Short mmCIF file of C-alpha atoms in Angstrom, two decimals:
data_model
loop_
_atom_site.label_atom_id
_atom_site.label_comp_id
_atom_site.label_asym_id
_atom_site.label_seq_id
_atom_site.Cartn_x
_atom_site.Cartn_y
_atom_site.Cartn_z
CA MET A 1 150.96 12.54 105.26
CA THR A 2 149.16 13.61 102.07
CA THR A 3 149.55 12.11 98.62
CA VAL A 4 150.26 14.53 95.79
CA GLU A 5 148.52 12.44 93.14
CA SER A 6 145.23 10.88 94.18
CA ASN A 7 143.36 8.18 92.32
CA THR A 8 140.12 9.90 91.32
CA THR A 9 138.57 6.68 90.02
CA ALA A 10 138.78 5.19 93.51
CA ALA A 11 136.92 7.97 95.32
CA ILE A 12 134.39 6.75 97.88
CA PRO A 13 131.03 8.57 97.98
CA ASP A 14 131.26 11.47 100.40
CA GLU A 15 128.40 10.33 102.64
CA ILE A 16 129.97 6.89 103.11
CA ALA A 17 133.46 8.31 103.63
CA ARG A 18 132.28 10.77 106.28
CA GLN A 19 130.30 8.08 108.11
CA ILE A 20 133.45 6.01 108.61
CA VAL A 21 136.23 8.57 108.91
CA LEU A 22 134.58 11.11 111.23
CA PRO A 23 134.25 10.21 114.93
CA GLU A 24 130.64 11.39 114.97
CA GLY A 25 129.85 8.75 112.34
CA HIS A 26 130.46 6.13 115.04
CA LYS A 27 127.84 7.24 117.56
CA ASP A 28 125.21 4.97 115.96
CA ASN A 29 126.11 1.48 114.79
CA VAL A 30 123.17 1.10 112.39
CA PRO A 31 124.31 3.61 109.71
CA LEU A 32 127.95 2.80 110.44
CA PHE A 33 127.57 -0.92 109.75
CA GLU A 34 125.45 -0.13 106.70
CA ALA A 35 128.34 2.00 105.40
CA TYR A 36 130.78 -0.84 106.04
CA ARG A 37 128.49 -3.26 104.22
CA TRP A 38 128.05 -0.91 101.24
CA LEU A 39 131.81 -0.66 100.85
CA ARG A 40 132.41 -4.40 101.14
CA GLU A 41 129.77 -5.10 98.50
CA ASN A 42 130.34 -2.16 96.16
CA GLN A 43 133.77 -0.64 96.72
CA PRO A 44 135.87 -2.80 99.05
CA LEU A 45 138.97 -0.72 98.38
CA GLY A 46 138.59 2.99 97.74
CA GLN A 47 139.89 6.36 98.83
CA ALA A 48 138.04 8.50 101.34
CA ARG A 49 138.61 12.22 100.88
CA VAL A 50 137.05 13.96 103.82
CA GLU A 51 137.70 17.65 104.33
CA GLY A 52 140.28 18.23 107.05
CA TYR A 53 141.75 14.72 106.77
CA ASP A 54 144.48 13.16 104.66
CA PRO A 55 143.21 10.96 101.80
CA LEU A 56 142.74 7.43 103.12
CA TRP A 57 142.38 4.04 101.48
CA LEU A 58 139.60 2.31 103.43
CA ILE A 59 140.40 -1.39 103.90
CA THR A 60 137.09 -3.11 104.57
CA LYS A 61 137.50 -6.77 103.58
CA TYR A 62 138.88 -9.45 105.89
CA ALA A 63 141.30 -10.80 103.27
CA ASP A 64 142.65 -7.33 102.49
CA LEU A 65 143.19 -6.56 106.17
CA MET A 66 145.18 -9.78 106.47
CA GLU A 67 147.15 -8.95 103.32
CA VAL A 68 148.16 -5.53 104.66
CA GLU A 69 148.97 -6.66 108.19
CA ARG A 70 151.13 -9.58 107.14
CA GLN A 71 153.40 -7.23 105.16
CA PRO A 72 154.75 -4.65 107.63
CA GLN A 73 157.76 -4.11 105.39
CA ILE A 74 155.39 -2.57 102.83
CA PHE A 75 152.68 -1.11 105.07
CA ALA A 76 154.30 0.59 108.06
CA ALA A 77 152.69 1.73 111.29
CA GLY A 78 154.99 4.59 112.20
CA GLY A 79 156.57 5.35 108.85
CA GLY A 80 159.32 2.73 108.57
CA GLU A 81 162.79 4.26 108.46
CA ASP A 82 161.15 7.68 108.53
CA LYS A 83 160.14 7.17 112.17
CA GLY A 84 157.18 9.16 113.33
CA SER A 85 156.07 10.26 109.87
CA ASN A 86 152.77 8.36 110.11
CA ASN A 87 150.26 8.54 112.92
CA PRO A 88 148.85 4.99 113.32
CA ILE A 89 145.85 6.48 115.14
CA LEU A 90 143.81 8.63 112.77
CA ALA A 91 143.70 12.32 113.58
CA ASN A 92 142.58 15.21 111.43
CA GLN A 93 145.19 17.36 109.71
CA ALA A 94 144.93 20.07 112.36
CA GLY A 95 145.53 17.50 115.07
CA ASP A 96 148.57 16.02 113.34
CA GLU A 97 149.97 19.50 112.80
CA PHE A 98 149.52 20.26 116.51
CA THR A 99 151.43 17.06 117.36
CA ARG A 100 154.24 17.91 114.91
CA GLN A 101 154.63 21.33 116.48
CA LEU A 102 154.64 19.75 119.92
CA LEU A 103 157.27 17.14 118.97
CA GLY A 104 159.46 19.09 116.57
CA GLY A 105 158.03 17.67 113.37
CA ASN A 106 157.32 14.15 114.63
CA LEU A 107 154.01 12.28 115.07
CA ARG A 108 155.31 9.60 117.45
CA ILE A 109 153.79 10.88 120.64
CA LEU A 110 154.20 7.51 122.38
CA ASP A 111 157.12 5.07 122.37
CA ALA A 112 154.57 2.26 122.32
CA LEU A 113 154.12 -0.79 120.09
CA PRO A 114 151.37 0.66 117.85
CA TYR A 115 153.80 3.41 116.77
CA LEU A 116 156.82 1.18 116.12
CA ASP A 117 158.12 -0.65 113.06
CA GLN A 118 160.77 -3.34 112.69
CA PRO A 119 163.36 -3.94 113.97
CA GLU A 120 162.51 -1.63 116.89
CA HIS A 121 159.04 -3.18 117.26
CA SER A 122 160.39 -6.66 118.01
CA VAL A 123 163.01 -5.38 120.45
CA VAL A 124 160.41 -3.51 122.50
CA LYS A 125 157.78 -6.24 122.19
CA ASP A 126 160.21 -8.82 123.58
CA VAL A 127 160.40 -6.89 126.87
CA ALA A 128 157.06 -8.31 128.03
CA PHE A 129 156.04 -10.80 125.34
CA ASP A 130 156.66 -13.88 127.48
CA TRP A 131 154.74 -12.37 130.41
CA PHE A 132 151.58 -12.30 128.27
CA ARG A 133 151.85 -15.95 127.22
CA PRO A 134 148.98 -18.17 128.44
CA ALA A 135 151.35 -20.35 130.49
CA ASN A 136 152.52 -17.37 132.52
CA LEU A 137 149.06 -15.84 132.85
CA LYS A 138 147.82 -19.05 134.42
CA LYS A 139 149.53 -18.14 137.69
CA TRP A 140 147.52 -14.92 137.86
CA GLU A 141 144.16 -16.60 137.30
CA ASP A 142 143.33 -16.94 141.01
CA ARG A 143 143.92 -13.22 141.53
CA ILE A 144 141.75 -12.39 138.52
CA ARG A 145 139.02 -14.68 139.85
CA GLU A 146 139.12 -13.00 143.27
CA THR A 147 138.75 -9.63 141.54
CA ALA A 148 135.79 -10.93 139.51
CA ARG A 149 134.06 -12.26 142.62
CA ALA A 150 134.53 -8.98 144.46
CA SER A 151 133.08 -7.11 141.48
CA ILE A 152 130.09 -9.47 141.36
CA ASP A 153 129.52 -9.11 145.12
CA ARG A 154 129.24 -5.33 144.64
CA LEU A 155 126.87 -5.91 141.72
CA LEU A 156 124.60 -8.19 143.76
CA ALA A 157 124.57 -5.75 146.68
CA GLY A 158 123.64 -2.81 144.49
CA GLY A 159 120.27 -3.92 143.19
CA PRO A 160 118.92 -5.03 139.83
CA ASP A 161 118.71 -1.68 138.00
CA LEU A 162 121.96 -0.10 136.88
CA ASP A 163 124.09 1.18 134.03
CA ALA A 164 125.96 -2.00 133.10
CA VAL A 165 128.86 0.02 131.70
CA GLN A 166 129.47 2.79 134.21
CA GLU A 167 128.47 0.80 137.31
CA PHE A 168 129.93 -2.59 136.42
CA ALA A 169 131.85 -3.38 133.24
CA VAL A 170 134.50 -0.66 133.45
CA PHE A 171 135.68 -1.50 136.96
CA PHE A 172 136.64 -5.16 136.69
CA PRO A 173 139.30 -4.95 133.94
CA LEU A 174 140.70 -1.76 135.45
CA ARG A 175 141.17 -3.49 138.81
CA VAL A 176 142.81 -6.48 137.09
CA ILE A 177 145.26 -4.34 135.13
CA MET A 178 146.11 -2.12 138.06
CA SER A 179 146.65 -5.07 140.40
CA LEU A 180 148.97 -6.72 137.86
CA PHE A 181 150.89 -3.45 137.68
CA GLY A 182 150.94 -3.18 141.44
CA VAL A 183 149.13 0.18 141.36
CA PRO A 184 147.35 0.85 144.69
CA GLU A 185 143.56 0.65 144.63
CA GLU A 186 143.19 4.23 145.82
CA ASP A 187 144.80 5.43 142.57
CA GLU A 188 142.28 3.66 140.35
CA PRO A 189 139.87 6.62 140.04
CA ARG A 190 142.72 8.65 138.56
CA MET A 191 143.53 5.87 136.09
CA MET A 192 139.83 5.54 135.22
CA ALA A 193 139.54 9.26 134.48
CA LEU A 194 142.69 9.28 132.36
CA THR A 195 141.53 6.26 130.36
CA GLN A 196 138.21 7.93 129.64
CA ASP A 197 140.07 11.09 128.56
CA PHE A 198 142.43 9.01 126.38
CA PHE A 199 139.76 7.26 124.32
CA GLY A 200 137.16 10.02 124.56
CA VAL A 201 139.09 12.69 122.69
CA ALA A 202 136.34 13.06 120.08
CA ASP A 203 133.38 12.52 122.40
CA PRO A 204 131.63 15.65 123.75
CA ASP A 205 130.78 13.71 126.93
CA ALA A 206 134.49 13.12 127.65
CA GLN A 207 136.01 16.51 126.91
CA ARG A 208 138.55 17.79 129.41
CA ASP A 209 137.80 21.16 131.00
CA ASP A 210 141.23 22.51 130.01
CA ILE A 211 140.66 21.92 126.26
CA GLU A 212 138.75 24.25 123.94
CA ALA A 213 136.18 21.81 122.57
CA LEU A 214 135.51 23.63 119.29
CA SER A 215 139.16 23.95 118.32
CA PRO A 216 140.06 21.92 115.16
CA ASP A 217 142.94 20.33 117.05
CA ALA A 218 141.01 19.78 120.30
CA ALA A 219 141.24 15.99 120.06
CA ALA A 220 145.02 16.11 119.59
CA GLN A 221 145.34 18.58 122.46
CA GLN A 222 143.39 16.28 124.78
CA TRP A 223 145.41 13.28 123.60
CA ALA A 224 148.69 15.06 124.36
CA ALA A 225 147.50 16.45 127.70
CA THR A 226 146.26 13.04 128.84
CA ILE A 227 149.53 11.35 127.83
CA ALA A 228 151.45 13.98 129.80
CA ASP A 229 149.30 13.22 132.86
CA PHE A 230 149.94 9.50 132.41
CA TYR A 231 153.68 10.18 132.15
CA ALA A 232 153.68 12.16 135.39
CA TYR A 233 152.03 9.27 137.23
CA PHE A 234 154.04 6.47 135.64
CA ASP A 235 157.36 8.23 136.20
CA VAL A 236 156.89 7.66 139.92
CA LEU A 237 156.07 4.02 139.23
CA VAL A 238 159.21 3.52 137.12
CA GLU A 239 161.46 5.08 139.75
CA SER A 240 159.82 3.03 142.50
CA ARG A 241 160.26 -0.29 140.69
CA ARG A 242 163.85 0.43 139.73
CA ALA A 243 164.65 1.23 143.35
CA GLU A 244 162.62 -1.62 144.87
CA PRO A 245 161.76 -4.36 142.32
CA ARG A 246 158.68 -6.51 142.92
CA ASP A 247 157.10 -9.56 141.31
CA ASP A 248 154.79 -7.60 139.04
CA LEU A 249 154.42 -6.46 135.46
CA ALA A 250 155.46 -2.90 136.28
CA THR A 251 158.84 -4.11 137.52
CA LEU A 252 159.41 -6.28 134.44
CA ILE A 253 158.91 -3.25 132.20
CA ALA A 254 160.65 -0.67 134.38
CA VAL A 255 163.90 -2.65 134.77
CA ALA A 256 164.14 -3.84 131.13
CA LYS A 257 167.54 -3.17 129.57
CA ASP A 258 168.74 -2.81 126.00
CA GLU A 259 171.48 -4.80 124.25
CA ASN A 260 174.11 -2.61 125.92
CA GLY A 261 172.85 -3.42 129.40
CA GLU A 262 171.35 0.02 129.90
CA TYR A 263 167.80 0.75 130.97
CA PHE A 264 165.52 1.55 128.07
CA PRO A 265 164.65 5.26 128.05
CA LYS A 266 161.79 5.93 130.44
CA THR A 267 159.53 6.87 127.54
CA PHE A 268 159.42 3.21 126.47
CA ALA A 269 158.29 2.17 129.95
CA TYR A 270 155.68 4.93 129.85
CA GLY A 271 154.56 3.67 126.43
CA TRP A 272 154.07 0.16 127.77
CA PHE A 273 152.20 1.39 130.83
CA VAL A 274 149.90 3.70 128.88
CA ALA A 275 149.11 1.05 126.28
CA ILE A 276 148.34 -1.63 128.86
CA ALA A 277 146.42 0.67 131.19
CA THR A 278 144.22 2.00 128.40
CA ALA A 279 143.83 -0.70 125.75
CA GLY A 280 143.96 -3.47 128.34
CA HIS A 281 141.16 -1.81 130.25
CA ASP A 282 138.81 -0.17 127.77
CA THR A 283 138.69 -2.92 125.16
CA THR A 284 137.84 -5.59 127.73
CA ALA A 285 135.21 -3.39 129.37
CA SER A 286 133.62 -2.66 125.98
CA THR A 287 133.52 -6.37 125.13
CA LEU A 288 131.99 -7.29 128.50
CA ALA A 289 129.30 -4.64 128.11
CA GLY A 290 128.61 -5.74 124.54
CA CYS A 291 128.35 -9.34 125.70
CA LEU A 292 125.68 -8.38 128.25
CA GLN A 293 123.79 -6.47 125.58
CA SER A 294 123.87 -9.55 123.32
CA LEU A 295 122.69 -11.80 126.15
CA ALA A 296 119.78 -9.42 126.72
CA ALA A 297 118.84 -9.75 123.05
CA HIS A 298 119.33 -13.54 123.10
CA PRO A 299 118.10 -14.99 126.43
CA GLU A 300 118.26 -18.46 124.90
CA VAL A 301 122.04 -18.08 124.61
CA LEU A 302 122.24 -17.12 128.28
CA ASP A 303 120.27 -20.24 129.18
CA ARG A 304 122.51 -22.44 127.03
CA VAL A 305 125.75 -21.12 128.48
CA LYS A 306 124.44 -21.28 132.05
CA GLY A 307 123.62 -24.93 131.40
CA ASP A 308 126.98 -25.64 129.76
CA PRO A 309 129.81 -23.40 131.02
CA ASP A 310 132.16 -25.05 128.52
CA LEU A 311 130.52 -22.74 125.96
CA ILE A 312 131.93 -19.64 127.67
CA PRO A 313 135.04 -19.40 125.43
CA ASP A 314 132.72 -19.44 122.41
CA LEU A 315 130.61 -16.71 124.00
CA VAL A 316 133.77 -14.66 124.57
CA ASN A 317 134.97 -15.08 120.98
CA GLU A 318 131.64 -14.13 119.44
CA SER A 319 131.37 -11.12 121.75
CA LEU A 320 134.81 -9.99 120.61
CA ARG A 321 133.78 -10.36 116.97
CA ILE A 322 130.48 -8.52 117.39
CA VAL A 323 131.93 -5.65 119.43
CA SER A 324 135.37 -5.35 117.77
CA PRO A 325 136.34 -2.55 120.17
CA VAL A 326 139.47 -1.60 118.21
CA LYS A 327 137.89 -0.04 115.15
CA HIS A 328 140.97 0.98 113.20
CA PHE A 329 144.68 1.57 112.88
CA THR A 330 146.30 3.34 109.97
CA ARG A 331 149.27 2.27 107.89
CA VAL A 332 151.41 4.08 105.31
CA ALA A 333 152.59 2.44 102.08
CA LEU A 334 156.39 2.47 101.80
CA GLN A 335 156.28 1.49 98.11
CA ASP A 336 153.80 1.32 95.27
CA TYR A 337 151.44 -1.64 95.61
CA GLU A 338 148.49 -3.02 93.66
CA MET A 339 145.44 -4.38 95.46
CA ARG A 340 142.08 -5.23 93.90
CA GLY A 341 143.22 -3.54 90.71
CA GLN A 342 143.87 -0.24 92.48
CA LYS A 343 147.25 1.49 92.51
CA ILE A 344 148.30 2.33 96.06
CA LYS A 345 151.23 4.74 95.83
CA ALA A 346 154.19 5.05 98.18
CA GLY A 347 153.19 7.57 100.82
CA ASP A 348 149.46 6.77 100.67
CA ARG A 349 147.74 6.15 103.99
CA LEU A 350 145.41 3.22 104.69
CA MET A 351 142.70 2.97 107.34
CA LEU A 352 142.31 -0.64 108.46
CA LEU A 353 138.68 -1.24 109.48
CA PHE A 354 138.64 -4.27 111.78
CA GLN A 355 134.96 -3.90 112.65
CA SER A 356 134.15 -4.22 108.96
CA GLY A 357 136.42 -7.22 108.46
CA ASN A 358 134.72 -9.02 111.32
CA ARG A 359 131.38 -8.74 109.50
CA ASP A 360 132.63 -9.87 106.09
CA ALA A 361 130.09 -12.34 104.66
CA GLU A 362 132.84 -14.10 102.70
CA VAL A 363 134.31 -15.24 106.02
CA PHE A 364 131.39 -15.22 108.47
CA ASP A 365 128.02 -16.75 107.63
CA ARG A 366 125.19 -14.41 108.67
CA PRO A 367 127.80 -11.93 109.91
CA ASP A 368 125.37 -9.63 111.72
CA ASP A 369 123.92 -12.46 113.82
CA PHE A 370 125.22 -13.23 117.29
CA ASP A 371 126.11 -16.92 116.99
CA ILE A 372 128.27 -18.65 119.57
CA ASP A 373 128.31 -21.82 117.44
CA ARG A 374 130.65 -20.39 114.78
CA ARG A 375 133.32 -22.95 113.94
CA PRO A 376 135.90 -21.69 113.42
CA ASN A 377 135.48 -18.11 114.59
CA LYS A 378 138.49 -16.46 112.97
CA HIS A 379 137.71 -12.93 114.10
CA ILE A 380 140.42 -10.29 113.95
CA ALA A 381 139.29 -8.23 116.93
CA PHE A 382 142.93 -8.33 118.11
CA GLY A 383 144.35 -7.47 114.69
CA TYR A 384 146.74 -9.67 112.76
CA GLY A 385 150.44 -9.99 112.02
CA PRO A 386 153.27 -8.46 114.08
CA HIS A 387 150.94 -5.83 115.51
CA MET A 388 148.42 -8.38 116.77
CA CYS A 389 147.45 -7.39 120.31
CA ILE A 390 149.99 -8.69 122.80
CA GLY A 391 147.34 -8.70 125.55
CA GLN A 392 144.80 -10.88 123.76
CA HIS A 393 145.27 -13.90 126.03
CA LEU A 394 144.88 -11.76 129.14
CA ALA A 395 141.69 -10.19 127.76
CA LYS A 396 140.21 -13.60 126.95
CA LEU A 397 141.16 -14.91 130.38
CA GLU A 398 139.55 -11.95 132.14
CA LEU A 399 136.33 -12.30 130.17
CA LYS A 400 136.20 -16.07 130.64
CA VAL A 401 136.74 -15.84 134.39
CA MET A 402 134.20 -13.04 134.82
CA LEU A 403 131.53 -14.96 132.91
CA GLN A 404 132.30 -18.17 134.79
CA GLU A 405 131.66 -16.32 138.04
CA LEU A 406 128.78 -14.11 136.89
CA LEU A 407 126.51 -16.40 134.91
CA PRO A 408 125.55 -18.73 137.80
CA HIS A 409 124.04 -15.66 139.50
CA LEU A 410 122.37 -14.22 136.41
CA GLU A 411 118.91 -15.33 135.29
CA ARG A 412 118.04 -12.58 132.82
CA VAL A 413 119.41 -9.34 131.35
CA GLU A 414 116.90 -6.78 130.08
CA VAL A 415 117.88 -3.49 128.47
CA SER A 416 115.77 -0.91 130.30
CA GLY A 417 116.81 2.31 128.57
CA GLU A 418 118.52 3.73 125.52
CA PRO A 419 122.08 2.42 125.06
CA LYS A 420 124.68 5.02 124.10
CA LEU A 421 127.94 4.51 122.26
CA ILE A 422 131.19 6.37 122.76
CA GLN A 423 131.70 8.79 119.87
CA THR A 424 135.04 7.58 118.55
CA ASN A 425 136.49 6.13 115.36
CA PHE A 426 139.35 4.46 117.28
CA VAL A 427 138.70 2.32 120.37
CA GLY A 428 135.39 2.06 122.15
CA GLY A 429 131.96 0.56 122.51
CA LEU A 430 129.05 1.28 124.80
CA ARG A 431 129.23 4.33 127.06
CA LYS A 432 125.86 3.59 128.70
CA LEU A 433 123.75 0.44 128.92
CA PRO A 434 120.79 0.75 131.32
CA VAL A 435 119.71 -2.74 132.35
CA HIS A 436 117.46 -4.63 134.72
CA LEU A 437 119.14 -7.78 135.99
CA THR A 438 117.31 -10.80 137.37
CA PHE A 439 119.53 -12.74 139.74
CA SER A 440 119.27 -16.44 140.51
#
C-alpha cells in the first residue's frame, strides 16, 4: 500500500533504511543494532524509502511502539474494514503483488491473528485464549518437563561439541508444540522442514528447491508454497479431530464454532495451527539458543543461576529482551495522525521494530548489556496491546522448565566456532551456534 504524498523531510538516510528494511541487513547484529541506535538517537520516527518496497515509517522507540499498539482502531494490522489491504509481515512490492494475484487482490494469505483486526480479531482469539492462560498451562507442565528431560538425555549422550541450534535448541519447543497438538512424533521432521521454510523465505540457506531464488517475488512464492503445504497437512488434522475429539489443543481449535453454532471455516483452524506451529516453535528455539550464547559470554551468570534457580525467570526475561526473536510487524494508518511532530497520513505503513524498542536507553539502563538483575524488565519481545503474543506464557514456561532441567548438568558453555544468524527481517535468531559444553 503506497502513499501518494510522502514526507520528504522525514526521509531516513538510505544506508540506515536499507540496513533495517532489507532481510540481508539482518545477517549481522552489529551493524543492525548500530542502525537501530542511530535512529533512536537521531531520527526516532522517519520514513524509509527503499527501492522495491513501499515507503515505511520506522518505529524505533519503546514509547512509540506502545503508542501505536495500544491504538488498533488507528493503526490496523490487516487494513481495518478494508480487510487484507495491508500485509502485517513486510514483503517487497513484487511479493505483495504476487500474493494479490494469488488471492484475487487480497494480501490476507492466512486467517490468523496477526492478519486480523477488530472485531474479528477478538472473536478468533477467544477460541483458544483461555487455553493459553497460566492456570491451564500448569496441567501440561509435567509433560513439558518430560520432554525437556528427554531432550537433555540426548544432549548428554551426544558429546560436548555440537551446534547448539541445529542439534539441540530447535527440537525441544517443536516436540512440546507437536505433543500439545497431538501430532505424532514421526511427523515432526516434516513440521521442522516447513517451519524452516516459513521463516527462511529470505535466507539463501533455506530456499526451497521449487522456487526460483533470484526472482523478485521468490520470498512470497516460498511463503505461499509453504502455507499450502501446511494446509494440506493440517486439513487431515482438522478432519480427524472433528470426527474423533481428544483432550488436546488441536481439538479445541478444530471443533470451535461461531455465534451461529457452525464450525469456523477450516482456514481459521489452519491459521491457528500454522501460527502456533511456527511462531510457537521458532521464537522459543531462538531465545533458548540466544540464552546459551549469553551464558557463554557471561559464565558468572551461569554460576549464579546454578546456585540460585529462583533466578531462572529473570534469565528467561533478559534472554527474551536480548534476542527479541520477533523483529517486526507492520501496521497501516487508518487516519491522519501526528507523532513526534511528524504527519503520518491515512494509508501510510509503519514498521514496528521490537528489537529496537527493547534496547531503548530511555527504558533500559545499559541496554546492550546482558543483565538478569533488571527490575522491572518491561521488554516487549511479545509485542503489546491486542496483538500481544497469545503464547507468551507457554514460551516462558517452556524456557523456564528447560533451564531448570539443563543447568544442573551444565558447568560451562564455550562458543567454539562462528555463530550465524538467519537472514530475515521478520522472525529469527541464530541459525548456527557451535559450542563446547562442559557437563557437571
